[in-house]
């Protein structure tokens, strides 16, 4: 029987090729995901390990929110100072102590656009050894910074900014723009920098002046003498540290923690990719099952002969499963090779878009190999199991006597009953989802979606008759006899039509659902950005360090600016609840933000009153005129009278009051944002004036309404395109299924096609018949998929609306129409080869075919 299985695989190479392609693509997705995760994870771990080489103990200062800031400049203060450095250096077993200063520095690019990504724009002190080199940052060109007016950059940052040694570098930390001379270019494998950040190096005194105070540090890197136990040395270091103000971590613990964090960071991406791989394989199951069902139907005489000469039912099942196993194994091996290429390509694409993964070889682990092969073989064997059972039930005498008769179709009563129950349960769960109020209930929505989709797949044969008949009316009127024959062929075997269309339906259900939710969320974000904001510009910093309050008056004085309101954030505890209180110019805020009061007014707030949003008032049970006992972040208490309640506004948040109310309680007086209203609306010239008034700092974000919409909703569009790309694999596999089904269907109908040719249907008519059959099946799958996708997005959209108050379901008719058009094109393209094959059949040979 094993030889028989091998012979069947070799004898039907063309028929099984499409099925093998479906398995191959699914396995390639799985293998690519696993190889990509292993490769990137290992590269990041090695880069992190290299950064930690020589670190026996890391001493870091702990933040103390209750401690007052030292100095008039408001800079951070730490307990790691020169005295502690000397104390640690004197401990037995300590070979070296490298004190470090940490901060951020954002560089201006050639066009003024900042280099890097916010908090990944690292800055630290260059610590030269006797030879003038810092082993953490090997020099490529020039030398390390040694004076206040000098700076060094990593190679990628210098290249992005267009700088070479000797140039002047413009950057900002948390204040005005600074300029220093570039004296050196270094290399680094710090994952934060290679992943799209930047690196700036200063001499120690300059770094302390920028970020701390003279003689203070953020971290002490302790090197151990040869033979010293890390854990013992860590314990000794802990003994000399100020209690609750600093902590010591061994190098081994630090490496383990970084490894854990890296694994967690990669897990979400890997899981997402594996989900889409699972979808692709799930779609492939329909194609595999369909193919084996048709093959068994075509080989009924052969199977009957095997039974007649003594083969048992169990042996027939084993033969079919062995055939599936061989097919799955070969396809999986090829798919694994393709997956390795996908992993390399995916890494290159992500790097080109700023991911910045560290360099390293491609890692192919035994787990990736075995998992990929196992998935491909198991999926293929499982998909072939039911067809193998059907083959085993063929009666030798019955099959030999009825080989010329059309196959007897089994009743769909049990299947339709089961489908109705599963679909009803899924729909009931989705209606229940519409009553839920928390995004934490997303697993319930996913379970309901899965049940609904599964139920519709089971019911697909039942649904195919009315939908295909409706499509047949159109094709008959437009194309005459060819359209009618196409309809009848599609209705001839509802199970096969449903299985073929279901593969396409699954992909379009998911794509439609994501598109509808994404489009609705995008519009909601646009509304949220536009509504409530009268200002033409919102000004903030990319690193959230805030803006000097003195600069706001410079913006207000710019010709063409008719109103400017600062926003300062201060936390307040009142009535056992915590709220964010925005301090602003009460006279100007109404000109830059839409404030609709349901009771009271902003004018009544004065110096000691506040206005609150409707949601905050309802949640806490507060009313206009009520006086709250409030405690600010500096622990000082005050009585705040509620002067009014306004409709929810994302611009000002939960509560607003005068700047004079919040300023005395702020640890550092800075504006979070500035809202600017211009006389003639936003213009390029005015934006340049605003930037110039604020010192042309690369930290600045000066955004008009279009920029805000792009920032808020653009991410949704990016996610949608990624989803389209990933689900495109499932659609491609579905196309393969249509081609496969049509090709084998043409083979089954060889005699019938010969008879049609004999009674006058020409070659073009045969081609048209096969093409229309393909189009009808594809459109059936598309209509079903789009309909289910719309229903699921409607029911699940309720959970999205909980975090996005402006959300409402909006159908993107243009894109939905495009999906139908794509299905039409899929049908036409999928029929090219089968239609050509059918038209080229020799009439006499076809009539005589058995």
Tab-separated table of C-alpha atoms in Angstrom, residues 427 429-435 445 449 789-800 809:
chain	number	residue	atom	x	y	z
A	427	UNK	CA	-24.566	35.299	16.285
A	429	UNK	CA	-22.546	35.725	21.308
A	430	UNK	CA	-21.919	38.666	18.949
A	431	UNK	CA	-25.229	40.279	19.927
A	432	UNK	CA	-24.172	39.843	23.559
A	433	UNK	CA	-20.876	41.566	22.682
A	434	UNK	CA	-22.845	44.659	21.625
A	435	UNK	CA	-23.900	45.068	25.274
A	445	UNK	CA	-15.807	38.897	20.741
A	449	UNK	CA	-16.456	35.727	15.605
A	789	UNK	CA	-17.092	40.739	7.885
A	790	UNK	CA	-19.542	43.648	8.074
A	791	UNK	CA	-21.658	41.862	10.693
A	792	UNK	CA	-18.647	41.002	12.869
A	793	UNK	CA	-17.246	44.530	12.629
A	794	UNK	CA	-20.648	45.975	13.583
A	795	UNK	CA	-20.955	43.775	16.662
A	796	UNK	CA	-17.305	44.052	17.736
A	797	UNK	CA	-17.132	47.789	17.040
A	798	UNK	CA	-18.972	48.426	20.294
A	799	UNK	CA	-15.816	47.500	22.211
A	800	UNK	CA	-13.775	49.972	20.152
A	809	UNK	CA	-19.775	52.293	12.185
